[in-house]
Coordinates of C-alpha atoms and ligand atoms in Angstrom, one line a residue:
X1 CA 25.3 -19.2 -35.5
X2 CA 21.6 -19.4 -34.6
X3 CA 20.0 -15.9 -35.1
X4 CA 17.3 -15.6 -31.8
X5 CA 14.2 -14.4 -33.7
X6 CA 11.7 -13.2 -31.1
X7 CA 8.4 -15.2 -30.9
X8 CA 6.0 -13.9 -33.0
X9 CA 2.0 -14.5 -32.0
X10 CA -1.5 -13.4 -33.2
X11 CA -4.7 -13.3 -30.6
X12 CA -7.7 -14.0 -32.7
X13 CA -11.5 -15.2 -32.8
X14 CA -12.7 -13.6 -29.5
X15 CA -13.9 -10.2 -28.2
X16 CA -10.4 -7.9 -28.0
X17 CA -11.3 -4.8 -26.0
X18 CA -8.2 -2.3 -26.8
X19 CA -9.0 1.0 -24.0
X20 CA -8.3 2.9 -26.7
X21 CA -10.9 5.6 -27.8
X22 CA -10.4 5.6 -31.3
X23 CA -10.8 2.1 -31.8
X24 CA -12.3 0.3 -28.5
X25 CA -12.1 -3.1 -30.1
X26 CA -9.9 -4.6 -33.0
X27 CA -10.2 -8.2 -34.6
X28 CA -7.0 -9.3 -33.5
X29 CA -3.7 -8.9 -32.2
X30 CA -0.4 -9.5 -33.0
X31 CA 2.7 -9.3 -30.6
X32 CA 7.1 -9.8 -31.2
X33 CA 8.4 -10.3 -27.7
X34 CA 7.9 -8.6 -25.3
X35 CA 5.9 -5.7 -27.7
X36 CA 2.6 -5.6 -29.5
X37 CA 3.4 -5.1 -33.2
X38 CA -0.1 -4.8 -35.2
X39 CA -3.7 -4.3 -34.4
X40 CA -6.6 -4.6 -36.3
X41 CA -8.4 -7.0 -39.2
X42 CA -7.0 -10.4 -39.0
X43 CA -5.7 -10.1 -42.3
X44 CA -4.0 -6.9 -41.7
X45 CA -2.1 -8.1 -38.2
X46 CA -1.1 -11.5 -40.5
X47 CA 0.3 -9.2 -43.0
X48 CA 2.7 -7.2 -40.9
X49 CA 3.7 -10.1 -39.0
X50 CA 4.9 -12.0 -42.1
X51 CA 5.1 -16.0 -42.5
X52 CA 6.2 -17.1 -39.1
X53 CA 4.1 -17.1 -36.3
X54 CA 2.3 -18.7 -33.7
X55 CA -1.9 -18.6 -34.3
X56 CA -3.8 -17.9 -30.6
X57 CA -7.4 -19.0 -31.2
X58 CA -9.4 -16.9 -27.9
X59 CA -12.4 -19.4 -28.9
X60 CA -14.8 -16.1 -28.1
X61 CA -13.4 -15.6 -24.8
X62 CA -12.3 -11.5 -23.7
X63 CA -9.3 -10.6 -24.4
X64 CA -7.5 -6.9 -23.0
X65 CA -4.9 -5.1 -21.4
X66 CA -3.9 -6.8 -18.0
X67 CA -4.7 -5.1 -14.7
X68 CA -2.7 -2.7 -13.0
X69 CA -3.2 -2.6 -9.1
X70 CA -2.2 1.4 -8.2
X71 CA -1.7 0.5 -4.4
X72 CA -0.4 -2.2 -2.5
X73 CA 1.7 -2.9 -0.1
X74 CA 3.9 -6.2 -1.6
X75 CA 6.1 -6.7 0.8
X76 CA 3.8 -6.8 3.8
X77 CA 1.5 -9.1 1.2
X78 CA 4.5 -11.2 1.3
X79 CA 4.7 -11.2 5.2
X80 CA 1.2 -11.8 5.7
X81 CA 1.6 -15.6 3.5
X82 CA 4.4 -16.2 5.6
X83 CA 2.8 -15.5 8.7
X84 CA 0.3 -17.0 11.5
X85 CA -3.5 -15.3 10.9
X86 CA -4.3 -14.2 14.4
X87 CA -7.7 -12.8 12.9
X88 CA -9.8 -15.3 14.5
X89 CA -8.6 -15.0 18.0
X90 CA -11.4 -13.4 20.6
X91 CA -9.4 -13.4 23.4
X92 CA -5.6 -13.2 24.7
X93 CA -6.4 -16.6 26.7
X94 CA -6.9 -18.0 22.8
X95 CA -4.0 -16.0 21.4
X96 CA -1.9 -17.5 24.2
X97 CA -2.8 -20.9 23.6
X98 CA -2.5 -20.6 20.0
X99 CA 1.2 -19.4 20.5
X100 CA 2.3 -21.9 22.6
X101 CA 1.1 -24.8 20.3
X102 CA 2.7 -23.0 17.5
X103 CA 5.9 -22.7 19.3
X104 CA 5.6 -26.4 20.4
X105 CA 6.0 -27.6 16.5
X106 CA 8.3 -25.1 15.4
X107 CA 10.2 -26.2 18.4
X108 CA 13.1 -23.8 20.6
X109 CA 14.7 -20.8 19.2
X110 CA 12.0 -20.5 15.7
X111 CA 10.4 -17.0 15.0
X112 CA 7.3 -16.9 15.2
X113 CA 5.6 -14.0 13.3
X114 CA 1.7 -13.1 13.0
X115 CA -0.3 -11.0 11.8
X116 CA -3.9 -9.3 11.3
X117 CA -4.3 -9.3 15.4
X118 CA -7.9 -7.9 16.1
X119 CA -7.5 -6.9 19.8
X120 CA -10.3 -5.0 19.5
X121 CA -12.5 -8.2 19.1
X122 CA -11.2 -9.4 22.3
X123 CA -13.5 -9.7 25.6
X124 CA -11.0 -7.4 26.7
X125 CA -10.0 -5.4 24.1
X126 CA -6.4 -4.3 24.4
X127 CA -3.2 -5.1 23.2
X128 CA -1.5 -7.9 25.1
X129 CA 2.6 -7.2 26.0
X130 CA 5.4 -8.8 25.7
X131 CA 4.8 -10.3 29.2
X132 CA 1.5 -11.7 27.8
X133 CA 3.8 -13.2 24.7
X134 CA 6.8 -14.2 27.0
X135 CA 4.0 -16.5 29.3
X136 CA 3.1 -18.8 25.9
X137 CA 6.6 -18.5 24.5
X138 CA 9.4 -18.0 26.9
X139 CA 11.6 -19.7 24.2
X140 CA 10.7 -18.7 21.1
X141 CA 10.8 -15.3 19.6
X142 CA 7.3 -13.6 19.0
X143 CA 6.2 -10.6 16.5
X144 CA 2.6 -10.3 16.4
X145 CA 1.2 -6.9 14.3
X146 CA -1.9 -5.6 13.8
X147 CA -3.9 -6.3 11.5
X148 CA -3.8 -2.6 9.8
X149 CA 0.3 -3.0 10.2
X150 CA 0.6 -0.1 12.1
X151 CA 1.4 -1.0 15.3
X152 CA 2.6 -4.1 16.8
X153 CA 4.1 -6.6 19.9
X154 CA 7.4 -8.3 20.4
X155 CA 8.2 -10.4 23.6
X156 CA 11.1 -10.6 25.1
X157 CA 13.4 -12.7 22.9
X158 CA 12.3 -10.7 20.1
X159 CA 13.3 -7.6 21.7
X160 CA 16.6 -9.6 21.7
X161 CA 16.7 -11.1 18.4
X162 CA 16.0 -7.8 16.8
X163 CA 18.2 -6.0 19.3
X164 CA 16.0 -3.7 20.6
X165 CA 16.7 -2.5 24.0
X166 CA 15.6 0.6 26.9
X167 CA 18.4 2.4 25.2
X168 CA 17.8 2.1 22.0
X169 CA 17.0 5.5 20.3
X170 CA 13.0 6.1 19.0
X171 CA 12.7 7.0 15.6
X172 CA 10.7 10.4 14.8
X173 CA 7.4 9.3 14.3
X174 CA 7.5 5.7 16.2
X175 CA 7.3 4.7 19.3
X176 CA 8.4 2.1 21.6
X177 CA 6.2 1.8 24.7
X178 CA 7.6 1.6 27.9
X179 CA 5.5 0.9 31.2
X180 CA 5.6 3.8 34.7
X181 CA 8.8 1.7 36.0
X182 CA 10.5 2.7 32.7
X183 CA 10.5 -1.0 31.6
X184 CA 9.6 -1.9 27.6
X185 CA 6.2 -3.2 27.2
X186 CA 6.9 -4.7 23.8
X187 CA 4.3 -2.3 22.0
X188 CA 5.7 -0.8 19.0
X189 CA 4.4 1.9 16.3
X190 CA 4.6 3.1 13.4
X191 CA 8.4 4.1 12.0
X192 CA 9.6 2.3 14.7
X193 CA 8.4 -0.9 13.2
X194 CA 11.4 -0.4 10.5
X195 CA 13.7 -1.8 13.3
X196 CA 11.8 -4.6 13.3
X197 CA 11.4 -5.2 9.6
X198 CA 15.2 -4.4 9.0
X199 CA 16.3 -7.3 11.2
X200 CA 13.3 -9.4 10.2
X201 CA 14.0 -8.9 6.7
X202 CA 18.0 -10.4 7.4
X203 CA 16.8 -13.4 10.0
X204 CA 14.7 -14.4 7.1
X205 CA 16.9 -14.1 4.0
X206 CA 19.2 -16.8 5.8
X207 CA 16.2 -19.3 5.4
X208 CA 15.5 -17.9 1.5
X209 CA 14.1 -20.8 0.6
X210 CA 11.0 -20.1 2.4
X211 CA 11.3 -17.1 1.5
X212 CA 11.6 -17.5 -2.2
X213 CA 8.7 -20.1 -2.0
X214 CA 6.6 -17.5 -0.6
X215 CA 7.2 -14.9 -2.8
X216 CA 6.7 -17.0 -5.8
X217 CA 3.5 -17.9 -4.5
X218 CA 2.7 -14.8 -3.7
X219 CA 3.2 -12.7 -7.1
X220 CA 1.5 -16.1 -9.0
X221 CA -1.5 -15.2 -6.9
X222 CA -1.2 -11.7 -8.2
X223 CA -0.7 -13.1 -11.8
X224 CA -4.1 -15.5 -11.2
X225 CA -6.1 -12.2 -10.6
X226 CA -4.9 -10.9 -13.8
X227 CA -2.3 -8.3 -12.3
X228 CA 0.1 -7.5 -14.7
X229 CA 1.9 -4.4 -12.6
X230 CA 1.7 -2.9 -9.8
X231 CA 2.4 0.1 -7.8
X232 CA 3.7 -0.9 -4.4
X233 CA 4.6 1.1 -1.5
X234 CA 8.2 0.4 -0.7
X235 CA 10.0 0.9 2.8
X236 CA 13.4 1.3 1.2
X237 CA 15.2 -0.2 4.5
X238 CA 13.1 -3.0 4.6
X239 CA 11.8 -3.6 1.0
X240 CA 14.6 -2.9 -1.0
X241 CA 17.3 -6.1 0.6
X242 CA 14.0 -7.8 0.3
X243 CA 13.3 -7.2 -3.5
X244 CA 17.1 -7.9 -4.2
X245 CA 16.6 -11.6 -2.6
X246 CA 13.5 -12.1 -4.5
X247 CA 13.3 -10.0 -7.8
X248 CA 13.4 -13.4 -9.8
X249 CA 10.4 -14.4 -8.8
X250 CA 8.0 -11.4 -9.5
X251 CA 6.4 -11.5 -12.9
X252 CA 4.9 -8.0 -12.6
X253 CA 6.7 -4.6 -12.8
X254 CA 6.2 -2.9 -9.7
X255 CA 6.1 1.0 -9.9
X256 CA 7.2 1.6 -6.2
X257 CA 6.0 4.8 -3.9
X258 CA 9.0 5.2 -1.7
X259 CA 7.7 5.6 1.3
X260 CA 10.5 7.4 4.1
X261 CA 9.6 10.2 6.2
X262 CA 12.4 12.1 5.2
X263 CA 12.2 12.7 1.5
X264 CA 16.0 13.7 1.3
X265 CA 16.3 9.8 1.7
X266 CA 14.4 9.6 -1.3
X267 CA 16.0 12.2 -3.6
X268 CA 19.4 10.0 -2.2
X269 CA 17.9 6.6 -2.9
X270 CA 17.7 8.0 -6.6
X271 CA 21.2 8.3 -6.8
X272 CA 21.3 4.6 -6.6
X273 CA 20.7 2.1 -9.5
X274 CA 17.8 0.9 -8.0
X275 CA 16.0 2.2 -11.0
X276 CA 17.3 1.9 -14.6
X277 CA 15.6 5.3 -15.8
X278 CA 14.8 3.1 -18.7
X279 CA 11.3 3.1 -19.6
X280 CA 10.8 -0.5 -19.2
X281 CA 12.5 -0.6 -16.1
X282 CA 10.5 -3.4 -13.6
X283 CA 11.0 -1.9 -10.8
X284 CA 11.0 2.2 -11.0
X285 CA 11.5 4.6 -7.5
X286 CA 10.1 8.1 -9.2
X287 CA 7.3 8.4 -6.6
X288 CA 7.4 10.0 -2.9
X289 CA 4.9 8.6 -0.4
X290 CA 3.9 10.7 2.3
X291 CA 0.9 10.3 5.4
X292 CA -1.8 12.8 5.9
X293 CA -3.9 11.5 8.2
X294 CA -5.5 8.1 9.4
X295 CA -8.6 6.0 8.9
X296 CA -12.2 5.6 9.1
X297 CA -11.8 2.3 10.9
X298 CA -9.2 3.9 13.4
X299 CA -11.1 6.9 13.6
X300 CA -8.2 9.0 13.0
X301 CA -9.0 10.3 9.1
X302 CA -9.0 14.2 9.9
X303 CA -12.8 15.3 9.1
X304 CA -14.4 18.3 9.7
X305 CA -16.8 17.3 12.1
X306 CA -16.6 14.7 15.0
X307 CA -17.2 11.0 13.6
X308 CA -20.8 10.1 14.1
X309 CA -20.3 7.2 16.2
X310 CA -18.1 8.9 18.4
X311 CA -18.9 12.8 19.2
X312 CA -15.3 13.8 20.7
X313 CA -13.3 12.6 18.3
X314 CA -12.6 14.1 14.4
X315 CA -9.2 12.5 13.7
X316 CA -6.0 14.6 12.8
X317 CA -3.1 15.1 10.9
X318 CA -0.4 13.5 11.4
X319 CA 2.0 16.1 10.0
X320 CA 2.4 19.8 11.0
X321 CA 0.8 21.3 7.5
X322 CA 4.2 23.8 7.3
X323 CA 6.6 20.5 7.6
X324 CA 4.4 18.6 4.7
X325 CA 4.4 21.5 2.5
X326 CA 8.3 21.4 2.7
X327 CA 8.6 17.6 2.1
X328 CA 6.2 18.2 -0.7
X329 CA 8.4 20.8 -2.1
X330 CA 12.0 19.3 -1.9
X331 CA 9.9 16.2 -4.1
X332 CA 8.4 18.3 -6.3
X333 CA 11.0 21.0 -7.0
X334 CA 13.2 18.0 -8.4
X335 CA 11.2 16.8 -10.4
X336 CA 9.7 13.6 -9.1
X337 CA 6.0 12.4 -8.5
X338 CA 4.6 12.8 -4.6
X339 CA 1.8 10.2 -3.8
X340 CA 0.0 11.5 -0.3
X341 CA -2.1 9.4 1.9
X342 CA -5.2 11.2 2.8
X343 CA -8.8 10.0 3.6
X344 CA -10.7 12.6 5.9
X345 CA -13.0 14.9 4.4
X346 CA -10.7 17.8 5.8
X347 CA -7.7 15.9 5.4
X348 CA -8.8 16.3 1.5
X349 CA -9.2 19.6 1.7
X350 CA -6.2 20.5 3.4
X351 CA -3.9 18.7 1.3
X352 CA -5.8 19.9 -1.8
X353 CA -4.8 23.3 -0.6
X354 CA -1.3 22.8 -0.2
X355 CA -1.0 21.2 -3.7
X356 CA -2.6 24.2 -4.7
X357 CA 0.2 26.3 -2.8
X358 CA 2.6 24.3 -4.4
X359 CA 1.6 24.5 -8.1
X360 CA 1.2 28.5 -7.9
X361 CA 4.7 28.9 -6.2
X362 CA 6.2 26.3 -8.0
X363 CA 4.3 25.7 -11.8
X364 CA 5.1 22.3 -13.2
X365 CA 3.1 20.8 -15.8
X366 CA 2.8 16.9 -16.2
X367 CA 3.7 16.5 -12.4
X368 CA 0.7 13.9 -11.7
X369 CA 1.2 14.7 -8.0
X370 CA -1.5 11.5 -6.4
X371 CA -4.1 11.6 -3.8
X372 CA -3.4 8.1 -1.8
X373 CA -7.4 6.9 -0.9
X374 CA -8.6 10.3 -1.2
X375 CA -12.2 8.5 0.6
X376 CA -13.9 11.6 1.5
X377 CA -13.9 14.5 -1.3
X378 CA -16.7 17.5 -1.1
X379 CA -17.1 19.0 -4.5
X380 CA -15.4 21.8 -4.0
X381 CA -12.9 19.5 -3.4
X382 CA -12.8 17.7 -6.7
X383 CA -13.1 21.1 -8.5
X384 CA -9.5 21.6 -7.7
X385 CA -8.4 18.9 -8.1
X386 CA -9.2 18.9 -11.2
X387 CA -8.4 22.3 -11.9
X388 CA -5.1 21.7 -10.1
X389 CA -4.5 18.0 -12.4
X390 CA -4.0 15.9 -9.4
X391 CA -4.1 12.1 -10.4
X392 CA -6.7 10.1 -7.0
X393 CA -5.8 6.5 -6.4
X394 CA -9.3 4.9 -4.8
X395 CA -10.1 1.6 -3.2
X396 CA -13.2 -0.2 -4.2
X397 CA -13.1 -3.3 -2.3
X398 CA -13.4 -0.7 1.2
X399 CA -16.9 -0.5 0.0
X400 CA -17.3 -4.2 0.0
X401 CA -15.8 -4.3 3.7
X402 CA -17.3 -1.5 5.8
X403 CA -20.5 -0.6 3.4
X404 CA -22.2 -2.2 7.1
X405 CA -20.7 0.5 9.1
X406 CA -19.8 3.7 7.3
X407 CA -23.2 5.1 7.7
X408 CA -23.1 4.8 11.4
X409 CA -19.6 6.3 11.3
X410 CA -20.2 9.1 8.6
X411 CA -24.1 9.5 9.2
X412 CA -25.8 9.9 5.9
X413 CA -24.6 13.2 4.8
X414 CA -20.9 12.4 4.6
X415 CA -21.5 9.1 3.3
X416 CA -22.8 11.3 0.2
X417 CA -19.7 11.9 -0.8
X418 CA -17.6 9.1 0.6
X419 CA -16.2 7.3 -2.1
X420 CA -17.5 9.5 -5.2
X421 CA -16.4 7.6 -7.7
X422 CA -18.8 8.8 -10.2
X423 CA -18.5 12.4 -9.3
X424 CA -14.8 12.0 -9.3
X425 CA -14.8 11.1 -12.8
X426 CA -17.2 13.3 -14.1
X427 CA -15.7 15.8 -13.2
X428 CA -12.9 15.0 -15.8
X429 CA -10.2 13.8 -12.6
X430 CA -7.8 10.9 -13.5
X431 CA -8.8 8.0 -11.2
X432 CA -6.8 4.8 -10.6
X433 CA -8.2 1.6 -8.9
X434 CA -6.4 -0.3 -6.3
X435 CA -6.3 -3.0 -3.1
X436 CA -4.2 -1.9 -0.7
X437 CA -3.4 -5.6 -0.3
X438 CA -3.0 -6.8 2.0
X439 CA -5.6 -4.8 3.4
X440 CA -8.0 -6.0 0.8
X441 CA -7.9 -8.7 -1.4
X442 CA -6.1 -8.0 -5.0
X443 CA -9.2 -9.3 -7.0
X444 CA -9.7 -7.1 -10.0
X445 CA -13.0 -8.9 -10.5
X446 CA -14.0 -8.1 -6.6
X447 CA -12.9 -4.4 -7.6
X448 CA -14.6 -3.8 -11.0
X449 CA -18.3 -5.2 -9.1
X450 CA -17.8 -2.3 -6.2
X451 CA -17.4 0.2 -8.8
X452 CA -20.5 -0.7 -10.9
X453 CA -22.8 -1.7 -8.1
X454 CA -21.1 -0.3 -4.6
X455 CA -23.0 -3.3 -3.1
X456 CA -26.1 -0.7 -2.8
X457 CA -23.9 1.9 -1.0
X458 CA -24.8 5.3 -2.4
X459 CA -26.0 3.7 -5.7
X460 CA -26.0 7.1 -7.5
X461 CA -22.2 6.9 -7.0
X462 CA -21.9 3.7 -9.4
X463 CA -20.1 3.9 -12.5
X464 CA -19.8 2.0 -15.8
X465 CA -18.2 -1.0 -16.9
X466 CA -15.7 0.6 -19.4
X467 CA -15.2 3.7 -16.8
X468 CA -14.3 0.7 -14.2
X469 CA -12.0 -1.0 -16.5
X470 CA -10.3 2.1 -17.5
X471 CA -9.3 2.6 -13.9
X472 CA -7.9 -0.6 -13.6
X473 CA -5.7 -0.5 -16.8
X474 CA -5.4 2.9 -19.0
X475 CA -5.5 5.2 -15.8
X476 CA -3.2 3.0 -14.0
X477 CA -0.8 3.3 -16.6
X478 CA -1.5 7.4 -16.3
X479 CA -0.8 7.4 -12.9
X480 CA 2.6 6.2 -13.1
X481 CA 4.1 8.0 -16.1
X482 CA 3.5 4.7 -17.6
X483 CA 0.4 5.0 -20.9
X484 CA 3.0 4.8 -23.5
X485 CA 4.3 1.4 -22.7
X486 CA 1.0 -0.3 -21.1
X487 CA -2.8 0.0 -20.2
X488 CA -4.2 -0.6 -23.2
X489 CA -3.7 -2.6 -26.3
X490 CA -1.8 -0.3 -29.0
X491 CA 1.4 -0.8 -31.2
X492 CA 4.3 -0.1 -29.7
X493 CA 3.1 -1.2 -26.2
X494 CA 3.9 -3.9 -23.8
X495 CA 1.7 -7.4 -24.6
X496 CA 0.4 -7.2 -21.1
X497 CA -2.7 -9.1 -21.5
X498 CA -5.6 -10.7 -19.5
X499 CA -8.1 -13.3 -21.2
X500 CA -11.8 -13.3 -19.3
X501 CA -14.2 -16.4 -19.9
X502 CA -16.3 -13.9 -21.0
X503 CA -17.2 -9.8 -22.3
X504 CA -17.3 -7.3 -19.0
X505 CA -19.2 -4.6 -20.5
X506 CA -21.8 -7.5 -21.7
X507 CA -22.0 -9.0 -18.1
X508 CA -25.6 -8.3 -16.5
X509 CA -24.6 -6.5 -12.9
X510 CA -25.1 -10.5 -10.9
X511 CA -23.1 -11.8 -12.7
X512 CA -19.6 -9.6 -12.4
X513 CA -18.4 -12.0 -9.7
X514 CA -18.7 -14.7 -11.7
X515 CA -16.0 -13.6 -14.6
X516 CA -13.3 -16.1 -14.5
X517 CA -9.4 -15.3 -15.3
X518 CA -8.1 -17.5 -17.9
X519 CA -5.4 -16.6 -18.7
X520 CA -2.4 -14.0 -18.0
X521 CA 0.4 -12.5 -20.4
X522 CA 3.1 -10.1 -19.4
X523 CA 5.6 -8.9 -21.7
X524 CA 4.6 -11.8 -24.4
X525 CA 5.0 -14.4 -21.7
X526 CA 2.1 -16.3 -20.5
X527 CA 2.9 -16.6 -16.3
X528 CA -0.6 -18.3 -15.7
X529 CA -3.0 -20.0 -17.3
X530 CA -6.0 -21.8 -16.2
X531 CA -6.6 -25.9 -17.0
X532 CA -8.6 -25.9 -19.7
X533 CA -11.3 -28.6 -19.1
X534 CA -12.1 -30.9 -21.9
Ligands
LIG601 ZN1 -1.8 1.6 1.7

């Protein structure tokens, strides 16, 4: 018999920045498996690792713990490869034509699915129906979303395909439009997308080739930026058939937030073995996602005062306070972790002060209760929630997209304290970085330069190097229950790695953009590695 001894590796000759306080950087590391096993003096790893194992040379480069995105959405990441980008479109005479070609090479009877629809760019900005959709594509089933995924058109075959119907009953906190004569429009929102998605999800595991393809693709794009986990919002009715068809081709471990708006779903989803309860489980289901309020680009984050730009309107919630507070309660009182979307400055505030409720009815310690976004926080705001030990999951890239336009929304006293990532962290909060992919792109590297330079926005609001990284590894690990097993480079841990061309916290402010991933190691495995050039 062959006895399986575990691959045995030391990292060595480069820059290896650990995240750990006591010892920020060691000479080299050495890993068994899936585990790191010694840190320290070159000598010192080579002694505990014995006589057999495999030498890494970094050659100078960066070596350190790989990146954890704390929000995205994977599955609709997934969708949006797999789909037609109706971005560009300026017009539903463009849209039309672009359909009908589409539909021409796909040929009779093929779904045709696209996203990131700006309708708002059009020279008539509205959403087209499924009228519009049936005129280029009387033959083909159309789905066309959004480009913020929250609401979205089918035409008529689509309506068939997925089976929906002028019977078919709404579900609570969706709609599906229907015009005076009582006819459907094709317009669909919100929860009632899951219809969609549930039959989407079924049409397209009977062509899993494509969809295997794409999802391979898709988490090796991750693995390029240097992601190493991830925590995804999941729509268990969609998501979770999805991650069964595809589970072997996702390198990371994805920490889902379970996102259902009634969170008895959730404490019954935990019944199921969807999640091991081991430690090193890849795909875990211990956090609740719930939605506060909207956006700054919709206008419908709930603020105190009237947006700026637009004097009659200050967002809203999108819950009753009394019926959150419950939700948040059932979650909390057994024990799990509740992750709430909120970005108004009052949306903050409010939802600060029914965690606040919460904790003083209800103690807990270690709970790590998240703030999803959490864009607009006052200080009083951030006092509690530190006091209160609320974990805030933030989104640099935003900065890089609407740093034009936030001023003109927020005027320049909110913008103060939009994003405040430096207050936010001195004040001693646990902050986490992330994408919301596919709203943003997953780059780490795009991420890490919004934090230290905020593209000029608020500049007093820019924070270091090491406190970027941290939010993008160490924290990331916090926020998930996760900093014994990853986030920074320790005995005992995972070997989640990333190798940079070159030292972030030595990289002049211009030149952030330019770091280059080299390499990518999860669990001991490398799962991407760049061509070296001779
Ligand atoms: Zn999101």
């Amino acid at each position: 018999m062959v006895s399986k001894i575990p691959v045995r590796k030391i990292f060595f000759n480069g820059t290896i920045i650990t995240m750990e306080e006591k010892q920020p950087s060691v000479e080299a590391v050495g890993i068994e498996g899936e585990k790191i096993i010694a840190t320290g003096l070159l000598d010192e790893v080579e002694a505990v690792l014995g006589n057999e194992y495999e030498l890494i040379d970094l050659k100078g480069r960066t070596l350190l713990p790989g990146f954890i995105d704390s929000h995205m959405h994977p599955m609709s990441f997934l969708y949006v490869l797999m789909s037609l980008d109706l971005s560009p479109f300026t017009s539903l005479k463009e849209l039309q034509e672009f359909l009908k070609k589409t539909a021409e090479v796909r040929g009779k009877g093929e779904l045709i699915f696209g996203f990131k629809l700006k309708e708002e760019m059009f020279d008539i900005p509205k959403l087209p129906t499924r009228w519009d959709l049936d005129v280029a594509c009387p033959k083909n089933p159309v789905i066309i979303l959004r480009y913020d995924g929250h609401i979205g058109v089918a035409n008529s075959k689509a309506l068939e395909l997925v089976g929906i119907t002028s019977e078919t009953k709404v579900p609570k906190g969706g709609e599906i439009r229907k015009n005076e004569k009582g006819e459907l429009t094709g317009v669909i929102s919100e929860n009632a997308l899951g219809i969609i998605y549930a039959q989407i999800s079924k049409y397209r595991s009977s062509e899993s080739v494509d969809l295997q393809e794409t999802a391979a693709k898709a988490f090796r794009m991750l693995a390029e930026k240097g992601i190493t986990s991830f925590h995804g919002i999941t729509t268990p009715q969609r998501d979770i058939p999805l991650y069964n068809i595809i589970q072997n081709e996702i390198y990371q471990s994805w920490y889902s937030l379970i996102s259902v708006v009634n969170p008895r779903e959730f404490i019954d989803l935990q019944e199921q073995k969807l999640d091991s309860k081991k430690e090193d489980s890849k795909f875990k289901t211990r956090c609740w996602k719930g939605y506060f309020d909207g956006t700054l680009g919709a206008k419908t984050a709930w603020m105190h005062e009237p947006f700026s730009d637009a004097p009659d309107k200050s967002g809203f919630s999108v819950i009753d306070e009394e019926k959150m507070f419950n939700k948040m309660k059932l979650i909390h009182e057994n024990g799990f972790q509740i992750g709430i979307h909120a970005i108004g400055d009052k949306g903050n505030r409010v939802l600060v002060d029914l965690y606040k409720r919460l904790l003083e009815e209800f103690p807990r310690d270690n709970h790590r209760h998240r703030i999803e976004h959490a864009s607009l926080l006052t200080e009083d705001v951030i006092r509690d929630i530190k006091k209160l030990n609320i974990t805030v999951v933030c989104q640099p890239p935003f900065i890089n997209s609407e740093y034009t336009w936030l001023e003109k929304r927020l005027g320049k006293k909110r913008c103060k304290y939009t994003y405040p990532f430096k207050s936010i962290i001195d004040s001693g909060v646990i902050m986490a970085s992330s994408s919301d992919s596919p709203i943003e792109d997953p780059d780490i590297i795009q991420g890490l330069h919004a934090l230290v330079t905020r593209n000029g926005f608020i500049p007093e609001q820019c924070i270091t190097m090491e406190e970027a990284l941290k939010t993008y590894t160490i924290n990331g690990a916090y926020a998930a229950f996760e900093e014994n097993i990853k986030g920074s480079i320790k005995v005992g841990k995972f070997a989640d790695f990333v190798i940079l061309d070159r030292n972030p916290l030595e990289v002049k402010k211009d030149e952030i953009k330019e770091i280059q991933i080299l390499e990518t190691v999860i669990r001991g495995k490398s799962v991407f590695k760049i061509d070296e050039k001779v």
